[in-house]
GROMACS .gro file of C-alpha atoms in nm:
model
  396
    1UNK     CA    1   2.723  -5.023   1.242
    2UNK     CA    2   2.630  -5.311   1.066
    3UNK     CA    3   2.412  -5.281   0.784
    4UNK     CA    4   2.342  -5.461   0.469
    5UNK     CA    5   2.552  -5.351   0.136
    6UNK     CA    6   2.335  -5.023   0.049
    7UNK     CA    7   1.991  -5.066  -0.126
    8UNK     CA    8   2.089  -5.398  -0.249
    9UNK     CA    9   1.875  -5.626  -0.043
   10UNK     CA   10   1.539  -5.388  -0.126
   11UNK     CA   11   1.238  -5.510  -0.267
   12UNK     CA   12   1.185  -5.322  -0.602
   13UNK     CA   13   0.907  -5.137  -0.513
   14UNK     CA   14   1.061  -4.943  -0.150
   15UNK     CA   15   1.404  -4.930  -0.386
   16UNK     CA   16   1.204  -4.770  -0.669
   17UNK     CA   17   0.983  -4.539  -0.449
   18UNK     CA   18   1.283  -4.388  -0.260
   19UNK     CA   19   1.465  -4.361  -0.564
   20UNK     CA   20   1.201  -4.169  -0.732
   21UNK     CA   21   1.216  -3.967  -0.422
   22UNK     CA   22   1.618  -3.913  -0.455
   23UNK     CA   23   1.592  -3.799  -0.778
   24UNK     CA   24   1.295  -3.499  -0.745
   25UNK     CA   25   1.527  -3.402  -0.429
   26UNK     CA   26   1.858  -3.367  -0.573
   27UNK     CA   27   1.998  -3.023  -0.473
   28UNK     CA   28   2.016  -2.812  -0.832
   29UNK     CA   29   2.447  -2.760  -0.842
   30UNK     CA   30   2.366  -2.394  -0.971
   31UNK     CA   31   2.147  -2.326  -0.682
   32UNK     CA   32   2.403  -2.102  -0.445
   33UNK     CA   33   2.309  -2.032  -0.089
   34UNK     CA   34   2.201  -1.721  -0.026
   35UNK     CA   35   2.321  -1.444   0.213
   36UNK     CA   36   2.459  -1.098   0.233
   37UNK     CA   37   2.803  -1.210   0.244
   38UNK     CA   38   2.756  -1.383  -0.134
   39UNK     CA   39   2.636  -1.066  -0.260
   40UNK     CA   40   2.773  -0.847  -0.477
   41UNK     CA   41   2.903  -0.556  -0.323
   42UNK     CA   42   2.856  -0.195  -0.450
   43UNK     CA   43   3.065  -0.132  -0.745
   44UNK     CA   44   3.210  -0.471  -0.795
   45UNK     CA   45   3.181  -0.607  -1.137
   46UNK     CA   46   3.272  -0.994  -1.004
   47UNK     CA   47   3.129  -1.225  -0.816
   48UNK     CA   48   3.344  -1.331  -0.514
   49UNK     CA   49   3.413  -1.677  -0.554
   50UNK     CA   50   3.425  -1.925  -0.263
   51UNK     CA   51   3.736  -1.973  -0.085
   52UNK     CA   52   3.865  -2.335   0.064
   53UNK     CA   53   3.784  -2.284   0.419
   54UNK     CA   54   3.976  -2.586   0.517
   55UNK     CA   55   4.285  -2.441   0.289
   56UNK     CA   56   4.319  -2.146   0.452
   57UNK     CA   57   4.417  -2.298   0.831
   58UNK     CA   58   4.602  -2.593   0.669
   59UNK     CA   59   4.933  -2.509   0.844
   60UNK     CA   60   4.767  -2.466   1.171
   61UNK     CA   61   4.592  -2.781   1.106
   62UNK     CA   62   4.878  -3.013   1.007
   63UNK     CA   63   5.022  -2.832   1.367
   64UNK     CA   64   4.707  -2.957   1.576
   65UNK     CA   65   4.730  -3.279   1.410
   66UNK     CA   66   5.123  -3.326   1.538
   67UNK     CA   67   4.980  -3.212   1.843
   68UNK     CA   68   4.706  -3.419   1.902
   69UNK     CA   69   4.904  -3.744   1.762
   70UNK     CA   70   5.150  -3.679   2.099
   71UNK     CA   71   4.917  -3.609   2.356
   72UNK     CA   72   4.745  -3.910   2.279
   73UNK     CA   73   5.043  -4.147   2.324
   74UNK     CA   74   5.031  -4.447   2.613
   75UNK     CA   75   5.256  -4.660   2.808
   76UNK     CA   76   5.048  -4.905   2.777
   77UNK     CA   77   5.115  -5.034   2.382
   78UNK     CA   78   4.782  -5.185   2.325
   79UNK     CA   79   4.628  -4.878   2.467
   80UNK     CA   80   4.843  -4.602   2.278
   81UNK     CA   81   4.756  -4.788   1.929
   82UNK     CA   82   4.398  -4.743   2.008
   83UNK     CA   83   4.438  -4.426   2.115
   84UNK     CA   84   4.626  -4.261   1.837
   85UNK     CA   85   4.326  -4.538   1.560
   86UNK     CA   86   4.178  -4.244   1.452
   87UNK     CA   87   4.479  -3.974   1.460
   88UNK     CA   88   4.712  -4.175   1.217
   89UNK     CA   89   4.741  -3.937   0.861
   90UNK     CA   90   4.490  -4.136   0.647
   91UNK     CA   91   4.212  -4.158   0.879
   92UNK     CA   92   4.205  -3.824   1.089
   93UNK     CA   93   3.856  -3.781   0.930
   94UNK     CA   94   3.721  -3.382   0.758
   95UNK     CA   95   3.892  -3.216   1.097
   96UNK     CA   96   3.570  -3.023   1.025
   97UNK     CA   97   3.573  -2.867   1.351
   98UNK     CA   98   3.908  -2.760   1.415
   99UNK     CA   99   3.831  -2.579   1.111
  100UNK     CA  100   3.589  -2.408   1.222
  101UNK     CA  101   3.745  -2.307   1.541
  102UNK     CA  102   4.045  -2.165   1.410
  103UNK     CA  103   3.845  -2.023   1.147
  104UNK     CA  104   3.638  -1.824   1.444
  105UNK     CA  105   3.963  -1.787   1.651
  106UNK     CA  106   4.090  -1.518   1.332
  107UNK     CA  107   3.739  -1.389   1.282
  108UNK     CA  108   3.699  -1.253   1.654
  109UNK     CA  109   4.077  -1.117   1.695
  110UNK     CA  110   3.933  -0.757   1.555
  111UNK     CA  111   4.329  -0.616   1.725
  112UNK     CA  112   4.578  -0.763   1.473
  113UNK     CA  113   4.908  -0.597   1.431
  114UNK     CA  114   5.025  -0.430   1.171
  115UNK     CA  115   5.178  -0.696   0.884
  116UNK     CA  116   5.551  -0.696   0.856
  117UNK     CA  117   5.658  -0.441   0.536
  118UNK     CA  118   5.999  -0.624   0.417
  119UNK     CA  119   5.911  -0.854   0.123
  120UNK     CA  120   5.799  -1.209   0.248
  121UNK     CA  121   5.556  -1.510   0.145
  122UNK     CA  122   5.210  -1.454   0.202
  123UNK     CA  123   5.115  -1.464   0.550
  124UNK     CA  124   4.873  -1.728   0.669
  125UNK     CA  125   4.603  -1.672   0.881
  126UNK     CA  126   4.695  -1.719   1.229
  127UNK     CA  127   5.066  -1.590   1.155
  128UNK     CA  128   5.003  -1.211   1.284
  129UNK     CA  129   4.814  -1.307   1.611
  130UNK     CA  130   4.912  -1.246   1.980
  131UNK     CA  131   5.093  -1.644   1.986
  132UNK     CA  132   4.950  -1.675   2.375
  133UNK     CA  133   4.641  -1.612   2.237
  134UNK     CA  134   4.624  -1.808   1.949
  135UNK     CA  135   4.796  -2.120   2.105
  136UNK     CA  136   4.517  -2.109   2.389
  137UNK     CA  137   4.262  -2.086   2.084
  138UNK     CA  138   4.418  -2.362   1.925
  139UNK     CA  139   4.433  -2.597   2.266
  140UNK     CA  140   4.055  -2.533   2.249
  141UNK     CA  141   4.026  -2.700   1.928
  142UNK     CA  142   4.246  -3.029   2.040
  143UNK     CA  143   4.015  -3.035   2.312
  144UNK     CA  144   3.723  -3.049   2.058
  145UNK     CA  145   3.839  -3.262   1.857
  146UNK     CA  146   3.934  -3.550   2.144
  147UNK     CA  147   3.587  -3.523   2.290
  148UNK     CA  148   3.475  -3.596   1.931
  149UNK     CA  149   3.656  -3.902   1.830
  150UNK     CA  150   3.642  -4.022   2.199
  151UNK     CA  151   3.230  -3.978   2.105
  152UNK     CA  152   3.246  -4.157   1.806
  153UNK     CA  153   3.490  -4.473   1.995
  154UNK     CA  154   3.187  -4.457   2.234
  155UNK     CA  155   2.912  -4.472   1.997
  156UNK     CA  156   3.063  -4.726   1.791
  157UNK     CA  157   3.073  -4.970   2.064
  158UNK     CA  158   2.691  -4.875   2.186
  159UNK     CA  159   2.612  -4.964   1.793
  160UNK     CA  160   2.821  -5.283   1.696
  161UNK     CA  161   2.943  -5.076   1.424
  162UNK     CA  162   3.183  -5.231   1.197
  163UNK     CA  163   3.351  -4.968   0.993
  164UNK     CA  164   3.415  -4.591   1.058
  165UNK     CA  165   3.618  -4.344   0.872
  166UNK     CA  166   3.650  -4.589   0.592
  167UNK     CA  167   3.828  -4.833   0.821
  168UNK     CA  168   3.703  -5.086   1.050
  169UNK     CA  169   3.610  -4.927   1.348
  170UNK     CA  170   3.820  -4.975   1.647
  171UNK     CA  171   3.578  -5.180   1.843
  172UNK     CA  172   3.563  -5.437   1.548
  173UNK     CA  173   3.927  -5.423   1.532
  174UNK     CA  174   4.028  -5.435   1.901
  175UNK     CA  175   3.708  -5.518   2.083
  176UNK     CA  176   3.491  -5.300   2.271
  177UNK     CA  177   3.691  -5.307   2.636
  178UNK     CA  178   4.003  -5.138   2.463
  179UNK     CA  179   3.735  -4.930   2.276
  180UNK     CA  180   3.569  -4.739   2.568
  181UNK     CA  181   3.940  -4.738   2.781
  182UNK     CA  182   4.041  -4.556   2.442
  183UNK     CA  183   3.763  -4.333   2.424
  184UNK     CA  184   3.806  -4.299   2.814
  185UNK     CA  185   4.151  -4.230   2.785
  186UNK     CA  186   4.098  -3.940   2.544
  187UNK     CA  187   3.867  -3.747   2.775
  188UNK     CA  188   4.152  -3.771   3.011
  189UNK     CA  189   4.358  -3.635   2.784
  190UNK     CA  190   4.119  -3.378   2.654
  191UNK     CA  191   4.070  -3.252   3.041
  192UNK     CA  192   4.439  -3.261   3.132
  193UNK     CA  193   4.409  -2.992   2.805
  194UNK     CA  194   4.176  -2.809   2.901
  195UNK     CA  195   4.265  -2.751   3.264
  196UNK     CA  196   4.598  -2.594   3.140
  197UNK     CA  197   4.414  -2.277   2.986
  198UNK     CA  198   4.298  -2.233   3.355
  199UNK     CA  199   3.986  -2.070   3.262
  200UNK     CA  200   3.679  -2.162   3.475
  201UNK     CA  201   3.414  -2.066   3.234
  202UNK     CA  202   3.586  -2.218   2.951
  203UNK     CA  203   3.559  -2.521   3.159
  204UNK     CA  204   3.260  -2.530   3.280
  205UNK     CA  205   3.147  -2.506   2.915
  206UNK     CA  206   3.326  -2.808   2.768
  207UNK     CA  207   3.280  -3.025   3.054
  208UNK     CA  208   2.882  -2.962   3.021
  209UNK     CA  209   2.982  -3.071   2.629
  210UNK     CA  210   3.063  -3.426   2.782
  211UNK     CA  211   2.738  -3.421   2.982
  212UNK     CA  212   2.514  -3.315   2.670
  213UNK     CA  213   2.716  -3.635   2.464
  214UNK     CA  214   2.628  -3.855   2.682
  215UNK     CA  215   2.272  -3.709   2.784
  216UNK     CA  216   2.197  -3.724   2.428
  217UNK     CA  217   2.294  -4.078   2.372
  218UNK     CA  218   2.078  -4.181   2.641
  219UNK     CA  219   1.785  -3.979   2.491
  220UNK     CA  220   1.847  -4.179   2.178
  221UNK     CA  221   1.874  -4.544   2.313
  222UNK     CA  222   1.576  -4.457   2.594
  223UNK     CA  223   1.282  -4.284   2.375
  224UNK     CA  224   0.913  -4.351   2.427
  225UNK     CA  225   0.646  -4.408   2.111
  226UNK     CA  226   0.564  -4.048   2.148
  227UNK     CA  227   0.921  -3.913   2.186
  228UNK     CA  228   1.041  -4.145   1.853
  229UNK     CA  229   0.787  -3.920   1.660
  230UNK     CA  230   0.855  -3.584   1.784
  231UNK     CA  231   1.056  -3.358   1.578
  232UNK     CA  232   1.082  -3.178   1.891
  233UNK     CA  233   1.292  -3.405   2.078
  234UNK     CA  234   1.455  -3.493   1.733
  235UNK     CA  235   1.587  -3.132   1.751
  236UNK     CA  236   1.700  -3.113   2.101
  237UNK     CA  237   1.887  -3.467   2.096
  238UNK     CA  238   2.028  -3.414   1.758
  239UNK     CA  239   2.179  -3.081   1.991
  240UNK     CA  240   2.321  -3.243   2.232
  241UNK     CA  241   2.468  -3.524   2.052
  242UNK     CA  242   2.646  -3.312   1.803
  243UNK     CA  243   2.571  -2.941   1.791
  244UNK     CA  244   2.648  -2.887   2.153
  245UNK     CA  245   2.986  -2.959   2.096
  246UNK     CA  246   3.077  -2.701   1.811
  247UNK     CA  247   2.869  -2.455   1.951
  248UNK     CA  248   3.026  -2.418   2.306
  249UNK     CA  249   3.356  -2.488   2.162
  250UNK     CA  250   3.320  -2.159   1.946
  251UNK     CA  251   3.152  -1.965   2.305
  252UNK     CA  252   3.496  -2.103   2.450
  253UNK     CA  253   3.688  -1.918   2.145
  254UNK     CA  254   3.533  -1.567   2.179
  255UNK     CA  255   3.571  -1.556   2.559
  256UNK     CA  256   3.934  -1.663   2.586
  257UNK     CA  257   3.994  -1.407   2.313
  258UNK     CA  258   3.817  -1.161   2.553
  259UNK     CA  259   3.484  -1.072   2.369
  260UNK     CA  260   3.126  -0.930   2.552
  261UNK     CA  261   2.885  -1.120   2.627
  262UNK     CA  262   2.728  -1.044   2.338
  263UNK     CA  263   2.959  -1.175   2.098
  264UNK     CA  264   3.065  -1.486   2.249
  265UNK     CA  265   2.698  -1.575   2.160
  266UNK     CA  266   2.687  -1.498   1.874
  267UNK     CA  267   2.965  -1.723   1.800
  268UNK     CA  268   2.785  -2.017   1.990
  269UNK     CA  269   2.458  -1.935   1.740
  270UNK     CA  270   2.703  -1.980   1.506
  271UNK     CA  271   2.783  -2.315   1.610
  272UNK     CA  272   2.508  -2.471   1.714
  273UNK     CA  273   2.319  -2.362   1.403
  274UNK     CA  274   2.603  -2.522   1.140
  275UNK     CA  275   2.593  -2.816   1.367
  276UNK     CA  276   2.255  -2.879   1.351
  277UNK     CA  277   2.256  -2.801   0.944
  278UNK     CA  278   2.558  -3.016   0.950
  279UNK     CA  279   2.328  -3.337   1.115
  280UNK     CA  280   2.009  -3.280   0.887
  281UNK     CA  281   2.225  -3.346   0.624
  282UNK     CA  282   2.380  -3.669   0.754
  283UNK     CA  283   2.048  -3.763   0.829
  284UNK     CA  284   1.944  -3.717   0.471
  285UNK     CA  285   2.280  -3.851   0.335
  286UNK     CA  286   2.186  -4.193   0.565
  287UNK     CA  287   1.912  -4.264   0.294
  288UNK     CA  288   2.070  -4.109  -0.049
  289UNK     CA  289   2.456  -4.216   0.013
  290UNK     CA  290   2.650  -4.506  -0.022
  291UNK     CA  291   2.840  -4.678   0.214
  292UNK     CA  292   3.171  -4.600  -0.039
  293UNK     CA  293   3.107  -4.203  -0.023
  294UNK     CA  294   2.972  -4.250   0.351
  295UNK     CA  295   3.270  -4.420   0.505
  296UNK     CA  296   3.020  -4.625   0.663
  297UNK     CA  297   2.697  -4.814   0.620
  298UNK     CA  298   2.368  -4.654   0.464
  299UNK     CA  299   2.023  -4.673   0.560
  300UNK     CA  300   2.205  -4.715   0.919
  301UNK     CA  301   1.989  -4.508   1.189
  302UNK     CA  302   1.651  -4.678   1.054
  303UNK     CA  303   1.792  -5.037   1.063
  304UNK     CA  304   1.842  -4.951   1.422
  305UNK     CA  305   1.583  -4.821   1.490
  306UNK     CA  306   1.680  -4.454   1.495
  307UNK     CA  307   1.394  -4.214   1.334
  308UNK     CA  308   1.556  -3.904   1.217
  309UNK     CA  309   1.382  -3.593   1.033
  310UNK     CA  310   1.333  -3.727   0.665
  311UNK     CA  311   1.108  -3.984   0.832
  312UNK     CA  312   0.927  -3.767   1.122
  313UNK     CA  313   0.857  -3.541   0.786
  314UNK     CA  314   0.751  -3.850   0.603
  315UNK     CA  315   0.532  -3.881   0.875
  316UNK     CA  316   0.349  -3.570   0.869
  317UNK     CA  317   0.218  -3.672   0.510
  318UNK     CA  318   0.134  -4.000   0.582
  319UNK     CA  319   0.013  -4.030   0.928
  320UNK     CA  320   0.002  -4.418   0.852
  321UNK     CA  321   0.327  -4.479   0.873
  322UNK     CA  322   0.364  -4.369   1.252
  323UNK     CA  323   0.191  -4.709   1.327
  324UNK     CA  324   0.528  -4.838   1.190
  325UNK     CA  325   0.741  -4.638   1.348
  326UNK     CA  326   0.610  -4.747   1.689
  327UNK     CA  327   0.581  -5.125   1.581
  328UNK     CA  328   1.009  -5.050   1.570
  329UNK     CA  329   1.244  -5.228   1.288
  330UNK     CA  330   1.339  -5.564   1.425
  331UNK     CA  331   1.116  -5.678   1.089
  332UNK     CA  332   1.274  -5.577   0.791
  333UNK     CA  333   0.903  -5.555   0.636
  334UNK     CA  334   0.876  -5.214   0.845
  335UNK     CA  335   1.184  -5.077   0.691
  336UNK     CA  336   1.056  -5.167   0.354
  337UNK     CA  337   0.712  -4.994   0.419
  338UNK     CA  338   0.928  -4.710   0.548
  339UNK     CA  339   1.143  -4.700   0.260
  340UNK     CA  340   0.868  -4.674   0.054
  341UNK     CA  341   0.684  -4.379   0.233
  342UNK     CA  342   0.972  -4.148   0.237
  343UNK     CA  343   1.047  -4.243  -0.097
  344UNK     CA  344   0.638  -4.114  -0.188
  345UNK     CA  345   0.702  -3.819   0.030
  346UNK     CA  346   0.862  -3.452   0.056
  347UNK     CA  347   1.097  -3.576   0.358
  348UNK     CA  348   1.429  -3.549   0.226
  349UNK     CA  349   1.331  -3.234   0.067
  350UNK     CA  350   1.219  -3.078   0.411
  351UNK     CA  351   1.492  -3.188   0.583
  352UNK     CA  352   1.741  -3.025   0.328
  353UNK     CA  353   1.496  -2.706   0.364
  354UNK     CA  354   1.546  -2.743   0.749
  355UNK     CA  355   1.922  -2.772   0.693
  356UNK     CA  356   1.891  -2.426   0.458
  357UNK     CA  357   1.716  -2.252   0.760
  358UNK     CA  358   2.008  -2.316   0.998
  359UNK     CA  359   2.258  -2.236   0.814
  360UNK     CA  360   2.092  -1.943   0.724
  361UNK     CA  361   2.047  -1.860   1.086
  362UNK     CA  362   2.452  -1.941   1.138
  363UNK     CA  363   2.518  -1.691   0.853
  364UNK     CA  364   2.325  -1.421   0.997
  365UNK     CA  365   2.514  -1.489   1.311
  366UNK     CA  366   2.874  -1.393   1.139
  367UNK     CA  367   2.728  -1.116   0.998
  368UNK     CA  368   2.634  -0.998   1.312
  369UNK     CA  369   2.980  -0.956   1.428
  370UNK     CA  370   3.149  -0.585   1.511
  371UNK     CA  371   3.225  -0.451   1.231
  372UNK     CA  372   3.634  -0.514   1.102
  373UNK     CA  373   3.883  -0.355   0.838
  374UNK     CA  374   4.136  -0.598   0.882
  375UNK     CA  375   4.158  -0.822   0.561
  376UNK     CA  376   4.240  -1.125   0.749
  377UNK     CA  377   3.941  -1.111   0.996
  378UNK     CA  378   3.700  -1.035   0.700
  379UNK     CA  379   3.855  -1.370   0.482
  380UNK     CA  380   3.762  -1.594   0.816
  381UNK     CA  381   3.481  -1.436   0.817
  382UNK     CA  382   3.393  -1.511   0.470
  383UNK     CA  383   3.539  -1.894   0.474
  384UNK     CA  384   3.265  -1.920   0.751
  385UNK     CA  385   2.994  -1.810   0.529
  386UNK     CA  386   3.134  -2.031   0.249
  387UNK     CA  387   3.127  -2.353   0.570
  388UNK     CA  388   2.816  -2.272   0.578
  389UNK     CA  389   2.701  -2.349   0.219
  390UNK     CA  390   2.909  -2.678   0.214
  391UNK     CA  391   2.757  -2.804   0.481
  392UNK     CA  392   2.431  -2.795   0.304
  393UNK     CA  393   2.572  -2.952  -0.047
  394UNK     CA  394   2.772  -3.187   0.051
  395UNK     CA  395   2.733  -3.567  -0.059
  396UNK     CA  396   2.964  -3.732   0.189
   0.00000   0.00000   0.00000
């Protein structure tokens, strides 16, 4: 999107009000999030320390990314380079949500066999799984992760963004048309994917994904005065636009693998809790990062005209500054005046606080899993936990 260079352009007193702000809302590094699963358990004399979630499914992840860099290849030259912008190694993004998926693939397999005894390396996870099973599990998270970047080719284009990843985005580099065809042309793909697993409900569920994208997209570009300052609507577009996706993509997981009804929701609470945790903090990471550490312009969703939670919070303080809010952004004075209200207010704070409570609620939703022995299902388990806690203090 295109922004000015961070806070540069700021009058002293917004840049010195939100700073102020910034800096009474920094997350303490020794504060550690706090569930069950972080605990101490009876009779251990350590504490557990956190695993790299990301680490532990790097094999299966360098596999997806092979993958996903040939199903996304063209006749059409101009149309495969798009395709593949955002699949070449140096700009495939976190894969955050493959990671989770294969993560939750492991931690709902309770039935592993027993590990070969000769004398081998270390097996990763994923290695002692039915490979039907797991391949299916891991076509779900190609899926996922096409829908995503085909969202983010979309969204690009709807914002005149100008870099992404890093990188210039794809519609600054090969103008919208090829932008949307690409984005277009990755659904395709992704539902040529998905109707191999031939699996209605699976389906069903990731096709609704695309709807929710897209409904929330409009919700964002078509809001009334009212709607702008309603953390309620906040809530539900900010769950259609991105927790919608990770959540029914983990429901997809636990039914291909089998699971009650039960359980496959509990995976999808999962989801859609760390995704919305996983938002708040983007939101709040809009106003304190930079563009270098964001990979794309700060201050972005307020410049157009985007209210997210650290302002509707903001607002709740200072019921003054709705007046703003509804007289929109096109003046950079409002922005300004904005600035300097969240910067005099406990927004970021709450929205961080909001963040906690969802991934809290995601935690509890692991823990509520049947019960396992098996060392492997208990480490995904545990990376989850731990994806839940750097969600909530990260800084890019």
């Amino acid at each position: 999107m295109i922004y000015s260079r961070g806070f540069s352009r700021l009058p002293r007193n917004s840049f010195n009000g939100l700073c102020r702000c910034l800096l009474s809302n920094r997350p303490d590094p020794h504060q550690f999030f706090v569930s069950k699963a972080f605990s101490q358990s009876p009779g251990d004399s350590t504490q557990r320390e956190p695993q790299d979630p990301f680490l532990l499914v790097s094999d299966e992840l360098s596999l997806i990314a092979d993958r996903l860099r040939a199903m996304v290849v063209a006749k059409v030259p101009k149309l495969a380079s798009a395709a593949e912008y955002f699949f070449k190694m140096g700009v495939e993004g976190k894969r955050f949500r493959p990671t989770v998926l294969l993560l939750m693939s492991t931690a709902l397999n309770v039935s592993i066999p027993e590990p070969p005894t000769r004398s081998e390396s270390p097996m990763r996870l994923g290695d002692a799984f039915p490979t039907e099973l797991r391949a299916r599990q891991q076509c779900i998270a190609e899926v996922t992760e096409m829908i995503h970047v085909a969202s983010l080719l979309h969204d690009d284009v709807l914002d005149d963004a100008d870099t992404r990843r890093g990188v210039g985005s794809l519609n600054s580099v090969m103008g919208n048309k090829l932008a949307v065809l690409a984005g277009d042309f990755l659904l395709s793909r992704a539902c040529v994917a998905l109707a191999s697993l031939r699996n209605t409900e699976v389906v069903s569920l990731l096709s609704t994904v695309v709807e929710h994208l897209v409904t929330g997209e409009t919700m964002q570009m078509t809001t009334a005065a009212d709607q702008r300052c309603s953390m309620e609507y906040y809530i539900e577009k900010t769950y259609y636009k991105t927790a919608s996706l990770i959540s029914n993509s983990c429901k997809a997981i636990a039914i291909l693998a089998g699971h009650t009804t039960e359980v496959a929701m509990m995976a999808y609470e999962y989801g859609k809790n760390l995704g919305l945790a996983f938002q708040l903090i983007d939101d709040v990471l809009d106003f304190t990062g930079t563009s270098a550490s964001l990979g794309k312009g700060s201050i972005s969703d307020i410049r157009h005209g985007i209210i997210t939670a650290p302002i509707l919070f903001a607002m709740e303080e200072f019921p003054q500054l709705r007046a703003v809010v509804e007289q929109g952004f096109d003046n950079p004075a409002n922005i300004e005046i904005a600035l300097d209200y969240l910067g005099k207010s406990n927004g970021i704070q709450r929205t961080r606080e909001l963040a906690r409570k969802h991934a809290n609620l995601a935690a509890e939703a692991i823990e509520s899993l049947p019960e396992s022995e098996d060392e492997d299902v208990r480490r995904s388990r545990r990376a989850l936990l731990d994806l839940t806690h750097l969600v909530i203090t990260r800084t890019k």
